[in-house]
Coordinates of C-alpha atoms in Angstrom, one line a residue:
P1 CA -36.7 -26.8 -6.6
S2 CA -34.0 -29.3 -5.7
V3 CA -35.4 -29.4 -2.0
S4 CA -38.7 -29.7 -3.2
I5 CA -38.0 -32.6 -5.2
V6 CA -36.2 -34.3 -2.3
W7 CA -39.1 -33.6 0.0
K8 CA -41.4 -35.4 -2.5
L9 CA -39.2 -38.3 -2.7
Q10 CA -39.2 -38.7 1.0
N11 CA -42.9 -38.9 1.1
K12 CA -43.2 -41.1 -1.7
S13 CA -40.9 -43.6 -0.3
D14 CA -43.3 -45.4 2.1
K15 CA -45.8 -45.9 -0.8
Q16 CA -42.9 -47.5 -3.2
A17 CA -41.4 -49.7 -0.4
N18 CA -43.6 -52.6 -1.2
N19 CA -43.8 -52.2 -5.0
P20 CA -41.0 -54.6 -6.5
E21 CA -41.5 -53.0 -10.1
R22 CA -40.2 -49.7 -8.7
K23 CA -37.0 -51.0 -7.0
S24 CA -34.9 -49.8 -9.9
S25 CA -36.4 -46.5 -10.0
R26 CA -36.0 -46.1 -6.1
T27 CA -32.3 -47.0 -6.6
N28 CA -31.9 -44.3 -9.3
K29 CA -33.8 -41.8 -7.3
S30 CA -31.7 -42.6 -4.2
R31 CA -28.8 -41.9 -6.3
D32 CA -30.3 -38.5 -7.3
F33 CA -30.8 -37.8 -3.8
S34 CA -27.3 -38.3 -2.9
S35 CA -26.0 -36.3 -5.8
N36 CA -28.5 -33.3 -4.8
E37 CA -27.2 -33.7 -1.1
L38 CA -23.7 -33.3 -2.4
S39 CA -24.4 -30.5 -4.6
R40 CA -26.1 -28.7 -1.8
T41 CA -23.1 -29.2 0.5
R42 CA -20.6 -27.9 -2.0
I43 CA -22.8 -24.8 -2.7
K44 CA -23.0 -24.4 1.2
N45 CA -19.3 -24.5 1.5
R46 CA -18.7 -22.2 -1.3
F47 CA -21.2 -19.7 -0.1
E48 CA -19.4 -19.8 3.4
T49 CA -16.2 -19.2 1.7
M50 CA -17.6 -16.1 -0.2
T51 CA -19.1 -14.6 3.1
N52 CA -16.1 -15.3 5.0
P53 CA -13.2 -14.0 3.1
V54 CA -9.6 -13.6 4.3
L55 CA -9.2 -10.2 5.7
A56 CA -6.4 -7.7 5.5
A57 CA -5.6 -4.2 6.1
E58 CA -3.1 -2.0 4.5
L59 CA -0.9 0.7 6.2
S60 CA -3.3 3.7 7.0
L61 CA -3.1 7.1 8.9
R62 CA -4.7 6.6 12.3
S63 CA -4.2 10.0 13.8
F64 CA -2.2 13.3 13.2
Y65 CA -2.0 15.9 15.8
I66 CA -0.1 19.1 17.1
F67 CA 0.0 20.3 20.4
N68 CA 1.9 22.7 22.9
S69 CA 1.9 22.0 26.5
A70 CA 2.5 25.7 27.4
F71 CA -0.9 26.5 26.2
G72 CA -2.7 24.6 28.8
P73 CA -0.4 24.4 32.1
K74 CA -3.3 24.1 34.8
E75 CA -5.5 21.3 35.5
G76 CA -8.6 21.7 33.5
E77 CA -6.9 23.4 30.7
E78 CA -5.7 20.3 28.8
E79 CA -8.1 21.0 25.9
K80 CA -6.1 24.4 25.1
K81 CA -2.9 22.2 24.5
V82 CA -4.3 20.6 21.3
L83 CA -3.8 22.9 18.3
Y84 CA -4.7 20.6 15.5
Y85 CA -6.0 16.9 15.5
H86 CA -7.0 14.6 12.7
P87 CA -9.6 13.2 12.2
Q88 CA -11.5 16.3 13.3
D89 CA -14.5 14.5 14.4
T90 CA -12.8 12.7 17.2
D91 CA -14.2 13.6 20.6
I92 CA -12.3 16.0 22.8
D93 CA -11.7 13.4 25.5
T94 CA -9.7 11.1 23.1
K95 CA -7.8 14.1 22.1
I96 CA -6.9 15.0 25.6
K97 CA -6.0 11.4 26.3
D98 CA -3.6 11.1 23.2
V99 CA -1.9 14.3 24.0
G100 CA -1.6 13.3 27.6
L101 CA 0.1 10.0 26.5
S102 CA 2.4 11.7 24.2
E103 CA 3.4 14.1 27.0
A104 CA 4.1 11.2 29.3
I105 CA 6.3 9.4 26.7
I106 CA 8.1 12.5 25.8
K107 CA 9.1 13.1 29.4
F108 CA 10.0 9.4 30.1
S109 CA 12.3 9.3 27.3
N110 CA 14.0 12.6 28.5
T111 CA 15.1 10.5 31.6
F112 CA 17.6 8.7 29.5
T113 CA 18.6 11.8 27.2
K114 CA 19.6 15.4 27.6
D115 CA 17.3 16.6 24.8
D116 CA 13.8 15.8 23.3
S117 CA 15.4 13.0 21.1
V118 CA 12.2 10.7 21.0
Q119 CA 11.2 9.9 17.4
T120 CA 9.5 6.6 17.2
M121 CA 7.4 4.3 19.4
H122 CA 6.3 0.8 18.0
T123 CA 3.4 -1.3 19.3
Q124 CA 1.7 -4.2 17.8
K125 CA -1.0 -2.5 16.1
T126 CA 0.5 1.1 15.7
C127 CA 3.6 3.1 15.0
Q128 CA 3.8 6.6 16.3
F129 CA 6.3 9.3 15.3
Y130 CA 7.3 12.4 17.1
Y131 CA 8.7 15.5 15.9
Q132 CA 9.7 18.9 17.6
P133 CA 10.1 21.4 14.7
E134 CA 9.9 24.5 17.1
P135 CA 10.6 25.0 20.9
G136 CA 7.5 23.6 22.7
Y137 CA 5.4 22.5 19.6
W138 CA 5.2 18.8 18.9
M139 CA 3.8 16.9 15.8
I140 CA 2.6 13.4 16.4
M141 CA 1.8 11.1 13.5
T142 CA 0.0 7.7 14.2
L143 CA -0.1 4.9 11.6
N144 CA -2.0 1.7 11.8
V145 CA 0.2 -1.4 11.2
P146 CA -0.9 -3.5 8.2
F147 CA -2.2 -7.1 9.1
E148 CA -3.8 -10.1 7.6
R149 CA -6.4 -12.2 9.3
K150 CA -5.4 -15.7 9.5
T151 CA -6.9 -18.9 11.1
R152 CA -5.4 -21.6 13.3
D153 CA -6.6 -24.6 15.4
S154 CA -7.5 -22.3 18.5
G155 CA -9.3 -19.6 16.0
D156 CA -8.8 -16.7 14.0
Y157 CA -6.1 -14.1 14.7
N158 CA -4.4 -10.9 13.1
E159 CA -0.9 -11.3 11.9
Y160 CA 0.6 -7.8 12.0
H161 CA 3.4 -6.8 9.7
G162 CA 5.2 -3.9 11.8
D163 CA 8.5 -4.6 9.8
T164 CA 7.0 -3.0 6.7
I165 CA 7.1 0.5 8.4
H166 CA 10.4 2.1 8.2
D167 CA 11.2 4.7 10.8
T168 CA 13.3 6.8 8.5
I169 CA 10.8 7.0 5.6
F170 CA 7.8 8.1 7.6
Q171 CA 9.8 10.2 10.2
S172 CA 10.8 12.1 6.7
V173 CA 7.1 12.2 5.8
L174 CA 6.2 13.9 9.1
R175 CA 9.1 16.5 8.9
Q176 CA 8.1 17.2 5.4
S177 CA 4.3 18.0 6.5
Y178 CA 6.1 20.7 8.7
R179 CA 8.3 22.2 5.8
M180 CA 5.2 22.3 3.5
F181 CA 3.3 24.4 6.1
R182 CA 6.4 26.7 6.8
M183 CA 6.9 27.2 3.1
F184 CA 3.6 28.9 2.7
H185 CA 2.6 30.0 6.1
G186 CA 5.8 30.5 8.0
T187 CA 6.6 29.1 11.3
F188 CA 4.2 28.2 14.0
Q189 CA 5.4 30.8 16.1
D190 CA 5.0 33.5 13.2
N191 CA 1.2 32.5 13.1
L192 CA 0.9 32.9 17.1
R193 CA -0.4 36.5 16.6
P194 CA -3.9 38.0 17.0
S195 CA -5.8 39.2 14.1
E196 CA -8.8 41.5 13.8
E197 CA -11.3 38.9 14.9
L198 CA -9.2 36.2 16.7
D199 CA -6.8 36.1 19.4
A200 CA -3.3 34.7 19.0
P201 CA -4.0 30.9 19.9
A202 CA -7.2 30.9 17.7
N203 CA -5.6 32.5 14.8
L204 CA -2.8 29.6 14.9
I205 CA -5.4 27.0 15.3
G206 CA -7.3 28.4 12.3
T207 CA -4.2 28.5 9.9
L208 CA -3.4 24.9 11.1
E209 CA -6.9 23.6 10.3
A210 CA -7.0 25.4 7.0
F211 CA -3.8 23.9 6.0
Y212 CA -3.6 20.4 7.2
Q213 CA -7.1 19.5 6.4
S214 CA -6.4 19.6 2.9
Y215 CA -2.6 18.5 3.0
I216 CA -3.6 15.3 4.9
L217 CA -6.3 14.5 2.8
H218 CA -4.1 13.9 -0.1
L219 CA -1.3 12.1 2.0
Q220 CA -1.0 8.5 0.7
M221 CA 1.1 6.7 3.3
K222 CA 1.2 3.4 1.5
K223 CA 3.0 5.2 -1.7
C224 CA 5.8 6.5 0.5
D225 CA 9.3 5.0 -0.3
V226 CA 13.1 5.8 -0.5
V227 CA 12.3 9.2 -2.3
D228 CA 10.9 10.3 1.0
A229 CA 13.9 9.2 3.0
F230 CA 16.1 10.9 0.3
G231 CA 14.0 14.1 0.2
S232 CA 15.5 14.5 -3.3
V233 CA 14.3 15.5 -7.0
Q234 CA 15.4 14.6 -10.4
Y235 CA 17.6 16.7 -12.5
L236 CA 17.6 16.8 -16.2
P237 CA 21.2 16.5 -17.7
L238 CA 21.8 18.8 -20.6
N239 CA 24.8 19.5 -22.8
Q240 CA 26.8 22.5 -22.1
L241 CA 25.2 24.7 -25.0
L242 CA 21.6 24.0 -23.8
F243 CA 22.2 24.6 -20.3
L244 CA 24.0 27.8 -20.9
R245 CA 21.0 28.9 -23.2
V246 CA 18.8 28.1 -20.0
Q247 CA 20.9 30.1 -17.7
N248 CA 21.1 33.1 -20.1
F249 CA 17.2 33.0 -20.3
I250 CA 17.1 33.1 -16.5
N251 CA 19.5 35.8 -16.2
M252 CA 17.6 37.8 -18.8
I253 CA 14.3 37.8 -17.1
E254 CA 15.7 38.5 -13.7
A255 CA 17.3 41.5 -15.1
T256 CA 14.5 42.6 -17.1
F257 CA 11.9 42.3 -14.3
A258 CA 13.2 43.8 -11.0
P259 CA 10.7 42.2 -8.6
I260 CA 12.1 38.6 -9.7
K261 CA 14.8 37.4 -7.4
H262 CA 14.9 33.6 -8.0
C263 CA 13.8 31.1 -10.6
I264 CA 13.1 27.6 -10.9
F265 CA 13.1 25.9 -14.3
L266 CA 11.3 22.6 -14.8
Y267 CA 11.3 20.3 -18.1
S268 CA 8.8 17.5 -17.8
D269 CA 8.7 17.5 -14.0
Q270 CA 12.7 17.6 -13.8
V271 CA 14.8 20.3 -12.6
V272 CA 17.1 22.3 -15.1
W273 CA 17.8 25.2 -12.9
S274 CA 17.0 26.3 -9.4
G275 CA 18.1 29.5 -7.4
I276 CA 17.1 28.2 -4.0
S277 CA 18.3 25.7 -1.6
P278 CA 18.0 22.1 -2.2
T279 CA 15.7 21.4 0.7
D280 CA 13.1 24.2 -0.1
L281 CA 13.5 23.0 -3.8
Y282 CA 12.2 19.5 -2.8
T283 CA 9.3 21.2 -0.7
L284 CA 8.3 23.2 -3.9
Y285 CA 8.8 20.2 -6.1
E286 CA 6.5 18.1 -3.9
Y287 CA 3.9 21.0 -3.9
F288 CA 3.9 21.3 -7.7
H289 CA 3.0 17.4 -7.8
S290 CA 0.0 17.6 -5.3
P291 CA -3.5 18.0 -5.8
M292 CA -3.1 21.1 -3.5
F293 CA -1.3 23.0 -6.3
D294 CA -3.9 22.1 -9.0
H295 CA -6.8 23.3 -6.6
L296 CA -4.9 26.6 -5.8
A297 CA -4.0 27.3 -9.4
Q298 CA -7.8 27.6 -10.4
S299 CA -8.3 30.2 -7.8
K300 CA -5.4 32.5 -8.1
Q301 CA -1.9 32.9 -9.7
T302 CA 0.4 33.8 -6.6
R303 CA 0.7 33.0 -2.9
P304 CA 3.4 33.8 -0.4
A305 CA 6.4 31.5 0.1
Y306 CA 9.0 31.4 2.9
V307 CA 12.5 30.6 1.6
T308 CA 15.5 29.9 3.8
E309 CA 18.5 32.1 2.9
Q310 CA 21.8 32.2 5.0
G311 CA 19.9 30.5 8.0
K312 CA 16.9 33.1 7.9
I313 CA 13.4 32.7 6.6
K314 CA 12.6 35.2 4.1
R315 CA 9.1 35.8 2.4
Y316 CA 8.6 35.9 -1.1
T317 CA 5.6 35.9 -3.7
L318 CA 5.5 32.7 -5.7
M319 CA 4.2 32.9 -9.2
V320 CA 4.1 29.9 -11.4
C321 CA 3.7 30.6 -15.1
R322 CA 1.6 27.9 -17.0
K323 CA 3.4 25.1 -18.8
V324 CA 4.6 26.0 -22.2
Q325 CA 4.9 22.6 -24.0
N326 CA 6.9 20.7 -21.3
I327 CA 8.3 23.6 -19.3
T328 CA 7.3 25.0 -16.0
L329 CA 8.7 28.2 -14.8
C330 CA 8.4 29.3 -11.3
L331 CA 9.3 32.7 -10.1
L332 CA 9.8 34.0 -6.6
L333 CA 9.1 37.8 -6.5
D334 CA 10.3 40.4 -3.8
D335 CA 7.4 40.4 -1.3
G336 CA 5.3 43.8 -1.7
A337 CA 7.3 45.0 -4.7
V338 CA 4.4 44.1 -7.2
E339 CA 1.4 46.4 -7.1
N340 CA -0.5 44.7 -9.9
E341 CA 0.4 41.0 -10.3
Q342 CA -2.2 40.1 -12.9
S343 CA -0.4 42.9 -15.3
L344 CA 2.9 41.6 -14.4
Y345 CA 1.9 37.9 -15.2
L346 CA 0.3 38.9 -18.5
E347 CA 3.5 40.9 -19.4
L348 CA 5.6 38.0 -18.4
N349 CA 3.8 35.5 -20.6
A350 CA 4.1 37.8 -23.6
V351 CA 7.8 38.0 -23.2
V352 CA 8.8 34.5 -22.2
N353 CA 6.4 32.3 -24.0
P354 CA 8.2 32.5 -27.4
Q355 CA 11.5 31.7 -26.0
L356 CA 10.2 29.0 -23.9
T357 CA 8.7 27.4 -26.9
S358 CA 12.0 27.4 -28.6
I359 CA 13.9 26.2 -25.6
S360 CA 11.5 23.3 -25.3
S361 CA 11.7 22.4 -28.8
D362 CA 15.5 22.2 -28.7
I363 CA 15.7 20.1 -25.3
S364 CA 13.1 17.6 -26.9
Q365 CA 15.3 17.4 -29.9
H366 CA 18.4 16.9 -27.8
L367 CA 17.0 14.2 -25.7
Q368 CA 15.7 12.3 -28.7
V369 CA 19.2 12.4 -30.4
S370 CA 21.1 11.5 -27.3
G371 CA 18.7 8.5 -26.8
E372 CA 17.3 9.7 -23.4
S373 CA 13.6 9.8 -24.3
N374 CA 12.8 7.7 -21.1
Y375 CA 13.7 10.7 -18.9
G376 CA 10.4 10.3 -17.3
F377 CA 11.7 7.8 -14.6
G378 CA 15.3 8.2 -14.8
C379 CA 17.9 9.8 -17.0
G380 CA 20.2 7.5 -18.9
G381 CA 18.4 4.5 -17.6
S382 CA 17.7 1.1 -19.3
K383 CA 14.5 0.6 -21.3
D384 CA 14.3 -2.8 -19.8
D385 CA 11.4 -2.3 -16.9
S386 CA 10.9 -6.0 -16.3
A387 CA 11.2 -7.3 -12.7
T388 CA 14.5 -9.3 -13.3
A389 CA 16.3 -6.4 -15.2
P390 CA 19.3 -4.8 -13.2
K391 CA 18.5 -1.5 -11.7
F392 CA 20.2 1.2 -10.1
I393 CA 19.6 4.4 -8.0
F394 CA 22.0 7.4 -7.6
F395 CA 21.7 9.8 -4.8
N396 CA 23.7 12.9 -4.3
E397 CA 23.1 14.4 -0.9
L398 CA 25.0 17.8 -1.9
N399 CA 22.1 18.8 -4.1
L400 CA 19.6 16.3 -3.1
Q401 CA 19.4 14.6 -6.6
H402 CA 18.3 11.2 -7.5
R403 CA 18.2 9.4 -10.8
G404 CA 18.3 5.7 -12.1
T405 CA 16.3 3.0 -13.6
V406 CA 13.8 2.4 -10.8
R407 CA 10.5 4.1 -10.7
L408 CA 10.1 5.9 -7.4
G409 CA 7.5 8.0 -5.7
Q410 CA 4.2 8.4 -7.9
Q411 CA 6.0 7.0 -10.9
Q412 CA 6.3 3.4 -9.5
Y413 CA 2.4 3.2 -9.7
Q414 CA 2.8 3.9 -13.6
S415 CA 5.2 1.0 -14.3
V416 CA 4.2 -2.6 -15.4
A417 CA 2.6 -4.8 -12.6
G418 CA 5.4 -6.5 -10.9
S419 CA 8.4 -4.5 -12.3
G420 CA 8.8 -2.5 -9.0
L421 CA 10.9 -3.2 -6.0
P422 CA 9.5 -5.1 -3.3
N423 CA 8.9 -3.2 -0.1
D424 CA 11.6 -5.3 1.9
V425 CA 14.2 -4.2 -0.8
M426 CA 13.3 -0.6 -0.5
N427 CA 13.6 -0.6 3.3
L428 CA 16.8 -2.3 3.1
I429 CA 18.1 0.4 0.8
V430 CA 17.1 3.0 3.3
D431 CA 18.8 0.9 6.0
L432 CA 22.1 1.2 3.9
L433 CA 21.8 4.9 3.6
D434 CA 21.1 5.2 7.4
D435 CA 24.3 3.3 8.0
V436 CA 26.3 5.7 5.9
R437 CA 24.8 8.6 7.5
S438 CA 25.6 7.4 11.1
N439 CA 29.0 6.5 10.2
R440 CA 30.0 9.3 8.0
R441 CA 33.7 9.7 7.2
A442 CA 34.9 12.4 4.8
N443 CA 36.5 11.3 1.4
V444 CA 36.3 7.6 2.3
M445 CA 34.7 5.3 -0.3
D446 CA 33.1 2.2 1.2
E447 CA 31.1 -0.6 -0.4
T448 CA 28.4 -3.0 0.9
I449 CA 27.1 -6.0 -0.8
V450 CA 23.9 -7.8 0.7
K451 CA 21.9 -10.7 -0.4
T452 CA 18.1 -11.1 0.5
H453 CA 16.5 -14.5 1.3
D454 CA 14.7 -14.2 -2.0
D455 CA 18.0 -13.9 -4.3
Y456 CA 18.1 -10.1 -4.3
W457 CA 21.5 -8.7 -4.5
I458 CA 22.0 -5.0 -3.3
V459 CA 25.4 -3.4 -3.9
K460 CA 25.9 0.0 -2.1
R461 CA 28.8 2.2 -3.0
S462 CA 29.4 5.7 -1.2
C463 CA 31.9 8.3 -1.5
N464 CA 31.7 12.2 -0.9
S465 CA 28.0 12.2 0.0
R466 CA 27.2 10.4 -3.3
H467 CA 25.6 6.9 -3.0
V468 CA 24.7 4.3 -5.7
F469 CA 22.5 1.4 -5.2
I470 CA 22.6 -1.4 -7.5
I471 CA 19.8 -4.1 -7.3
L472 CA 20.1 -7.4 -9.1
N473 CA 17.2 -9.9 -8.9
K474 CA 19.0 -13.4 -10.1
S475 CA 20.6 -16.2 -8.4
S476 CA 24.4 -15.3 -8.8
T477 CA 27.6 -15.7 -7.2
L478 CA 29.6 -12.9 -5.6
I479 CA 32.2 -12.8 -8.8
D480 CA 29.0 -12.3 -10.9
V481 CA 27.6 -9.5 -8.8
T482 CA 30.8 -7.7 -8.7
E483 CA 31.2 -7.7 -12.6
E484 CA 27.8 -6.9 -13.2
T485 CA 28.2 -3.9 -10.7
K486 CA 31.3 -2.7 -12.5
K487 CA 29.5 -2.8 -15.7
I488 CA 26.4 -0.8 -14.4
L489 CA 28.8 1.8 -12.8
D490 CA 30.8 2.4 -15.9
Q491 CA 27.7 2.8 -18.0
H492 CA 25.8 5.2 -16.0
V493 CA 27.9 6.8 -13.0
K494 CA 31.4 6.8 -14.5
G495 CA 33.8 9.4 -13.0
I496 CA 31.9 9.7 -9.7
F497 CA 34.0 7.1 -8.0
F498 CA 37.7 7.0 -8.2

């Protein structure tokens, strides 16, 4: 309608030009015309802003593939090297090209080292991680570097943020993807055997596709943090009587049911008791919190599990008793020793459910009395979840335990907006941990204090494979930081450092 009105004014202007009685009217209409023109300009600019938003891309998975060069040693057999490739709809030429480039990078790096030690390659747009879990087998994970679309005088350009991708975190994610496969299917070499319908390579390829197609679907790269670098779980501290009661319960069911060899006892997703190695425990802990577990639990109650014992991998049958209140009981059964798994499952539930109900009630009462009802994100932590509150993370490398007042892993997305740690602070904590691991000296305590450009103070103290990271978000002096650190250590980790 406004365009139509302007058009009419323009056509009537010639008739009104010689009429003195309408000069005032023409002046007012000219002002209306200018006002309409200004309004149209503003609307146009606003529309252009809406149709040309500032573009940004988050961290994402570009490709994930597994290959073995020995499977296609001759020219023309390059396709046989590719054992698994994600995305699966990628054309075969791209798969062969990516595998060939990875082989070239590995061979080039070997000219400078005596072993296959290449781990990471950074480019402007991608970051590629390498891992050789078994001789000849290579796993490659490629990430898209996050970027922002910006404008300057010469035109639009992408500003990439490669520093947000920490090598240690995502190298740990790649290694964990192999451990998860090995936990439920064994090694790659174990699966390289013929079946009734397939030859050995085809059987391995089928097993890899069946597992990783589901695993990668639920892999959320942007949620990876220091927990992935730690490879740790949370333990629930109990008093002596409650812990002995749990231990006696575990001993009772292992003695009553002969096929049961190991048990894992969880309360509200925190470990109370475990009979397997810390590394295998972390893998199972990650599995229990993944959608893969929920999907499998609907179809069957048991599945094979491969656990490391004294340097060797042994096969068990994993059975998970459903949650009784807040308790989850995981059992590792002797493989092949149970003829009727359904009968054993029902008998177990009938025996253990009444005792688990009583134990759960006592643990809940203990946590309420001791004031640790906030065990969901850190035992003995502060209830202040604000961004400026002092925070700490404790990590024990001996049993792969972490606790503290920082929400990590999936729990960081359940916190109040803005209460989590910035990505650069998370990466700095991992840098400090890497520094300790690369300069390890037994029975030597060291302390490092770092101040970031946005007034974050990070204090790291380490001794005997135990590390504490204290994070303060305020403008302070070094004396104030030292005093605050002493207060937090005395309150939460007293007796660990001498």
